[in-house]
Every structure is written in C-alpha cells, then in structure tokens.
PDB file of C-alpha atoms in Angstrom:
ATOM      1  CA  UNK A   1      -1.769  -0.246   7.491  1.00  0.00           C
ATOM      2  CA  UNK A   2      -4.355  -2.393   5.769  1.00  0.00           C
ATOM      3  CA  UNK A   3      -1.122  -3.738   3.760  1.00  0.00           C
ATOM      4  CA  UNK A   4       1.752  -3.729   6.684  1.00  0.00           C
ATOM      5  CA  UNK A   5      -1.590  -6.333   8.202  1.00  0.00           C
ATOM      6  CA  UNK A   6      -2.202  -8.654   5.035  1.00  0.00           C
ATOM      7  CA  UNK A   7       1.901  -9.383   4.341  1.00  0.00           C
ATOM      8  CA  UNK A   8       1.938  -9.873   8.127  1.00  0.00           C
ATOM      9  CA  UNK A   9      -0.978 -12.106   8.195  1.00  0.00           C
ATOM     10  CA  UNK A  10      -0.427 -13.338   5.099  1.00  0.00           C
ATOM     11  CA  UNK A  11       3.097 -14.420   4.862  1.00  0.00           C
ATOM     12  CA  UNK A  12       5.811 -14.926   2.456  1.00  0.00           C
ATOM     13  CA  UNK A  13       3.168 -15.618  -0.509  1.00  0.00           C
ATOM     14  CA  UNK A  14       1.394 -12.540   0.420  1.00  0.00           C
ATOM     15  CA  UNK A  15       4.782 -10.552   0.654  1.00  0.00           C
ATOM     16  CA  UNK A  16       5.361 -11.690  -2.867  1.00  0.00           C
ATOM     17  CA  UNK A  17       1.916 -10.943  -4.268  1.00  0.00           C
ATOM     18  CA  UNK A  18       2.712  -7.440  -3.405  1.00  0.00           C
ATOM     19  CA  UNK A  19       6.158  -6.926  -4.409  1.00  0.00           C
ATOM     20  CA  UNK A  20       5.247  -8.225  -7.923  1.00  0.00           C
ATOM     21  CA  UNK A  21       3.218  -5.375  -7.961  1.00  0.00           C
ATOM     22  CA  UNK A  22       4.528  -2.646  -6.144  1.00  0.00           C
ATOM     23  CA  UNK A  23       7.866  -1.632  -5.212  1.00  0.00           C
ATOM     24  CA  UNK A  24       9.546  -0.251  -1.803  1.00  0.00           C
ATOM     25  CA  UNK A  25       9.117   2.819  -3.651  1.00  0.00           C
ATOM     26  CA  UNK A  26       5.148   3.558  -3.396  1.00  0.00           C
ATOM     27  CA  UNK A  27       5.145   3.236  -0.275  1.00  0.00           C
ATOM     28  CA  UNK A  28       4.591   6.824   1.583  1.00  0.00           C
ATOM     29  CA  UNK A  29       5.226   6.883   5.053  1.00  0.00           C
ATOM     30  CA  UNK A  30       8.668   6.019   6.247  1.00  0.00           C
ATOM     31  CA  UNK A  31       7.608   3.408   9.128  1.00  0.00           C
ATOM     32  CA  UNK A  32       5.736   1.738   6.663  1.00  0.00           C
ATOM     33  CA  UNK A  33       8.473   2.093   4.733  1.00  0.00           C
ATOM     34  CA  UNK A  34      10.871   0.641   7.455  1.00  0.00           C
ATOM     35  CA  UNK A  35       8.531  -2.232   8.188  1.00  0.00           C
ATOM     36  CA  UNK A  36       7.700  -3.208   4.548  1.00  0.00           C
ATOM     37  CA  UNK A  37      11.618  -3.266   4.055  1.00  0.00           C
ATOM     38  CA  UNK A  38      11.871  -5.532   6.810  1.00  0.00           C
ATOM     39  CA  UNK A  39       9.208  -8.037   5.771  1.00  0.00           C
ATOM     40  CA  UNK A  40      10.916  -8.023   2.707  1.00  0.00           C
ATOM     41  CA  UNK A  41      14.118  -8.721   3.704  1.00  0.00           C
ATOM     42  CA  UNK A  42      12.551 -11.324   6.474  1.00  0.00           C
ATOM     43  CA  UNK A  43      11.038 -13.109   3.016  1.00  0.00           C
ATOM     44  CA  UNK A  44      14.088 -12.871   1.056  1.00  0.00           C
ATOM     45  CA  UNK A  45      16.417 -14.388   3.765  1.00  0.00           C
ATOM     46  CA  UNK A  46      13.626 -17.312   4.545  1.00  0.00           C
ATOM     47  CA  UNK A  47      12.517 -15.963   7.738  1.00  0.00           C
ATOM     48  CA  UNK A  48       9.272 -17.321   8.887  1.00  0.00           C
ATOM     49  CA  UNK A  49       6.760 -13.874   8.745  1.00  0.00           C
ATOM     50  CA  UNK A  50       6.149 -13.321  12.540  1.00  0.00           C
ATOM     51  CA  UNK A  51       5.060 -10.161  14.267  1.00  0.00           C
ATOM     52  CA  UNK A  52       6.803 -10.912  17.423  1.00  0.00           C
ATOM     53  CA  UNK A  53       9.625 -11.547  15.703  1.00  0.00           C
ATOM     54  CA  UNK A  54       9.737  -8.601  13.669  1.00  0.00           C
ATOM     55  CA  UNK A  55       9.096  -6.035  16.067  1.00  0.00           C
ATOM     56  CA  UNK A  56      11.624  -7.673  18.313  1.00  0.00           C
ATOM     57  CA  UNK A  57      13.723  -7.023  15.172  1.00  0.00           C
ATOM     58  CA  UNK A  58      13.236  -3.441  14.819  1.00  0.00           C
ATOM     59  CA  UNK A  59      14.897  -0.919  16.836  1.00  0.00           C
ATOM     60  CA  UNK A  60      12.252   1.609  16.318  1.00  0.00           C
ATOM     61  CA  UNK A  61       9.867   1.901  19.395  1.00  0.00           C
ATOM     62  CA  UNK A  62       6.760   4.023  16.807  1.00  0.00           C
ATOM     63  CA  UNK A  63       7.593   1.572  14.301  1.00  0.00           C
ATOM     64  CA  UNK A  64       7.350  -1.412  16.599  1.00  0.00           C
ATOM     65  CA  UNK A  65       4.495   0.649  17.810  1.00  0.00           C
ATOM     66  CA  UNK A  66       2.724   0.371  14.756  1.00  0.00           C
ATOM     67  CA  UNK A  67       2.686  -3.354  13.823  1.00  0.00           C
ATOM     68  CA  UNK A  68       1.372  -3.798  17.357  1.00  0.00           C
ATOM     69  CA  UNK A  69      -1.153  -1.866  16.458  1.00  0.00           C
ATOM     70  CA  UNK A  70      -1.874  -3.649  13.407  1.00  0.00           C
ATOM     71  CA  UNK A  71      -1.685  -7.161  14.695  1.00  0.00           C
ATOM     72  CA  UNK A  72      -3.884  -6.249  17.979  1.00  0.00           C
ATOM     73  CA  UNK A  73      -6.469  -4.211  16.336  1.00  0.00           C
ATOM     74  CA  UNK A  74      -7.153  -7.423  14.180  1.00  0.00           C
ATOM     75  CA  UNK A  75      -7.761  -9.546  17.683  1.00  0.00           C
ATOM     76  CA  UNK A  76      -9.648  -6.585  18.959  1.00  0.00           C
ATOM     77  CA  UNK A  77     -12.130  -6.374  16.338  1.00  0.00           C
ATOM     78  CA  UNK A  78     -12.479 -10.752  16.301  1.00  0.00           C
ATOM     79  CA  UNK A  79     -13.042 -10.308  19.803  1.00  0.00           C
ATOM     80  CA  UNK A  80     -15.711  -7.832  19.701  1.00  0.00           C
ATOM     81  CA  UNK A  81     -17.664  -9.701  16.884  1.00  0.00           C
ATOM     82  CA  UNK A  82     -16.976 -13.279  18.777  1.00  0.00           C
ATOM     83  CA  UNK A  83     -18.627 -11.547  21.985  1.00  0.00           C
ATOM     84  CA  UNK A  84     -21.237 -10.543  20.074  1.00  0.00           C
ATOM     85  CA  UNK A  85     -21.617 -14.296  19.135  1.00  0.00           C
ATOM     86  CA  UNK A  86     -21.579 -12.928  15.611  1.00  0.00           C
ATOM     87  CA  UNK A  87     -20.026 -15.505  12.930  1.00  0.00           C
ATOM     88  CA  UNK A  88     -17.852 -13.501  10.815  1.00  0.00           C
ATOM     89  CA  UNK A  89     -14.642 -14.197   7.847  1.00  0.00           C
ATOM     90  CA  UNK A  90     -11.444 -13.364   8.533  1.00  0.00           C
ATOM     91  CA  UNK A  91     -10.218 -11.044   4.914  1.00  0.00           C
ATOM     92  CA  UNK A  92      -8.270 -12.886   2.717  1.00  0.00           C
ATOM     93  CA  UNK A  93      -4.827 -11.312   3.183  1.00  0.00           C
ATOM     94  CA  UNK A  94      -4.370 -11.426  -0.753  1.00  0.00           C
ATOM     95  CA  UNK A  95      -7.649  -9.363  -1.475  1.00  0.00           C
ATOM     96  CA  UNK A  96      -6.755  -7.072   1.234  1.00  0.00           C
ATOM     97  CA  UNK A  97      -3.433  -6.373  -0.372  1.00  0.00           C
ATOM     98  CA  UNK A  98      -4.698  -6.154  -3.802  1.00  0.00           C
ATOM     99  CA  UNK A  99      -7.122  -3.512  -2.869  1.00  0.00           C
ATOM    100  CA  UNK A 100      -4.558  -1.846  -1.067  1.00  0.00           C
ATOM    101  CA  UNK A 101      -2.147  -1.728  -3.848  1.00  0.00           C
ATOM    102  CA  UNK A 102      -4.785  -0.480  -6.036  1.00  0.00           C
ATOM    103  CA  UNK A 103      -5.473   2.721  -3.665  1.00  0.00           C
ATOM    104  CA  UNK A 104      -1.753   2.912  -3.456  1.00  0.00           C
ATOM    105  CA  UNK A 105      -1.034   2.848  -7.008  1.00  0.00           C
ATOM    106  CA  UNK A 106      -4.676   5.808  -7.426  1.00  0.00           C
ATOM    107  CA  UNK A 107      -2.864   7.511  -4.997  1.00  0.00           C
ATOM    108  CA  UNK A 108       0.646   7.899  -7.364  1.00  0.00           C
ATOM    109  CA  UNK A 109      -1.651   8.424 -10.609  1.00  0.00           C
ATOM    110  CA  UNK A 110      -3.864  11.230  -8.867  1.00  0.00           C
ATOM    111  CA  UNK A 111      -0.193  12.845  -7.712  1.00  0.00           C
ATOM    112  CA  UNK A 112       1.191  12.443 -11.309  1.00  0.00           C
ATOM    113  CA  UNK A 113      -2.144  14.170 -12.827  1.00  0.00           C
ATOM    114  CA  UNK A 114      -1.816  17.158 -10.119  1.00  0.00           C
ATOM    115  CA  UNK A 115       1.573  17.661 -11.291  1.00  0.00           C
ATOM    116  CA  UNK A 116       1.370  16.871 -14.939  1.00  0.00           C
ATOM    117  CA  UNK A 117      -1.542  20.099 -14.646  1.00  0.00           C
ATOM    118  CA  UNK A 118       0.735  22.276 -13.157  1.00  0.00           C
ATOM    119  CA  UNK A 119       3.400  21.785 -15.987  1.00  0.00           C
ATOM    120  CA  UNK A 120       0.593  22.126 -18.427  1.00  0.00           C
ATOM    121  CA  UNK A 121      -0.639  25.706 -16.853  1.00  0.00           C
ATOM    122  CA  UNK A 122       3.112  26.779 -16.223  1.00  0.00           C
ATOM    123  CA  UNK A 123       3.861  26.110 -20.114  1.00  0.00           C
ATOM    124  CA  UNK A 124       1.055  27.719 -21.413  1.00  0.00           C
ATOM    125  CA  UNK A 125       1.573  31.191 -19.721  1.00  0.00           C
ATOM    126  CA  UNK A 126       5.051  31.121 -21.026  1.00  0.00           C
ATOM    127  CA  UNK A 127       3.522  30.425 -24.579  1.00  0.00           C
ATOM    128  CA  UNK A 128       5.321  27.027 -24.573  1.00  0.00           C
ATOM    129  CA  UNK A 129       4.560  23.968 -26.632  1.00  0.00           C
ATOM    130  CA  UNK A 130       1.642  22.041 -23.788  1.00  0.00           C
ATOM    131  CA  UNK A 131       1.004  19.093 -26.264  1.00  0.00           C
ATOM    132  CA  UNK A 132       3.134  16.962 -24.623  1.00  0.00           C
ATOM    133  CA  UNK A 133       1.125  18.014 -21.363  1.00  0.00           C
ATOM    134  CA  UNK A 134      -1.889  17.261 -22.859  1.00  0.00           C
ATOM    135  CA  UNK A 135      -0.663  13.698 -24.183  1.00  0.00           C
ATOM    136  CA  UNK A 136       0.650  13.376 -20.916  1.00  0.00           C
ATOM    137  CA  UNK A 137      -2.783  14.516 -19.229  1.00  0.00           C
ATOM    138  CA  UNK A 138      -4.386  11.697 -21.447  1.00  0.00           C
ATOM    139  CA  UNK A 139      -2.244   8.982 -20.661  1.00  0.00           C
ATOM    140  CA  UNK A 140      -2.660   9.286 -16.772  1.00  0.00           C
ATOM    141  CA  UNK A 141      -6.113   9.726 -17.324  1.00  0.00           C
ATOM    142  CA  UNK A 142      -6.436   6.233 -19.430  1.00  0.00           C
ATOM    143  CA  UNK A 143      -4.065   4.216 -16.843  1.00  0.00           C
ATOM    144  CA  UNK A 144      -6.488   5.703 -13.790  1.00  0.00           C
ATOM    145  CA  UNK A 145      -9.589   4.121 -16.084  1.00  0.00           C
ATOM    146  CA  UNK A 146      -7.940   1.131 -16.241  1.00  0.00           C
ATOM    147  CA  UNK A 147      -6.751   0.745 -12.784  1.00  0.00           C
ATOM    148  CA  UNK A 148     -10.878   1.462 -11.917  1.00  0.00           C
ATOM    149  CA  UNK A 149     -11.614  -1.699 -14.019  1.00  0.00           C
ATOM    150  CA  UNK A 150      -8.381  -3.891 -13.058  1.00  0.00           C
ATOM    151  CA  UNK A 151      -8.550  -5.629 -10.162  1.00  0.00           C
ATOM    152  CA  UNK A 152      -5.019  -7.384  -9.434  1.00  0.00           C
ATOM    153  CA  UNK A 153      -5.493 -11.158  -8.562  1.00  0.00           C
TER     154      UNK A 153
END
C-alpha cells in the first residue's frame, strides 16, 4: 500500500525510482500487482500519474477499491492532524518507496532462506552433498546484512 501511495503521489520520477529497483515481479498481491502494472504502463506511455484517472482506468471495482483507499486515507489522516491544528510533513514519496522496497526485497530474502533450509534438511536425511545449501544459506544471509545497512536513495 505504502508503495501503490508514494508512485501515486509521487509520479513518474517516483514510478521510476522504484522500477530501477524492483521489478513487477516482487510484488505479492495481485491488485497491487494490477495497479503497479498500470502505473507503469501510465509512465511508460506519458500519462500524467492521476488517481482519478487510473481508477477510472481499471475495470476492477476491489482494485479501484484499493487506490481509493490509498489516496483518501492520506487526506484522512492530513485532516485529522490539520484539525488538531497540528503542523505536520507530508513523507517524501521517494523515502516512502525506498523503505518499502527494502521490506519488499526482506520479505523475498527471508522466503529464499526458509526455502534454501528446507533443501538443506531434505538433503541431509537423504545423505546428500548440503554444501551447496550451506553456501547458499551464507549468501542469503550476507545479502539480508547488507540490505539492513543499505538504504536505497
């Protein structure tokens, strides 16, 4: 969600930003899916980025559903904090997205490790050869240190 909002709030630079660094591909859920394809597509034809006219776009009433959502829970919570008479900063949509893609990209890693340990523990009861496992387990392990310490600007 947190990414569907920053590419819609951010635009065609933000769209970029995150397609340099993540593909169609790592996304999960298939009306994110549907609606990151979309803004893609919107950015590659040289649409202007507008929610409006991307939900009039798709035919989809829970995906259309969901960028509502995304676009009015952003007024809602501006609204709350300007009743308060609270001063507060909008997120910069390219943060956002980079923290995003870095939970995204955890999220793949911690998958990759599960599976990599059940190959390792299915080899080794059939007496098989688990270095590669364990070289595997090792190389996960150093990419998920390094994501930890990256952060993608």
């Amino acid at each position: 969600r947190d990414l569907i909002h920053a590419m819609l709030d951010g635009g065609e630079n933000v769209i970029k930003y995150v397609f340099t660094h993540i593909g169609i591909d790592d996304f999960t859920h298939p009306y994110v899916v549907a609606i990151a394809s979309q803004l893609l597509q919107s950015m590659e034809e040289g649409e202007e980025i507008d929610a409006a006219q991307i939900i009039n776009t798709i035919e989809d009433s829970k995906q259309r559903r969901l960028i509502a959502e995304v676009v009015f829970n952003k007024y809602q919570l501006s609204k709350g904090w300007e009743e308060a008479k609270i001063q507060i900063d909008q997120a910069d949509p390219i943060k956002v997205a980079g923290d995003a893609i870095i939970i995204l990209r955890r999220r793949a890693l911690e998958k990759l490790l599960e599976e990599n340990q059940r190959h390792l523990k299915s080899a080794s009861h059939r007496g098989e050869d688990a270095m590669p496992f364990l070289e595997r387990h090792t190389q996960i392990m150093q990419e998920l240190k390094e994501l930890e310490t990256k952060i993608i600007r």
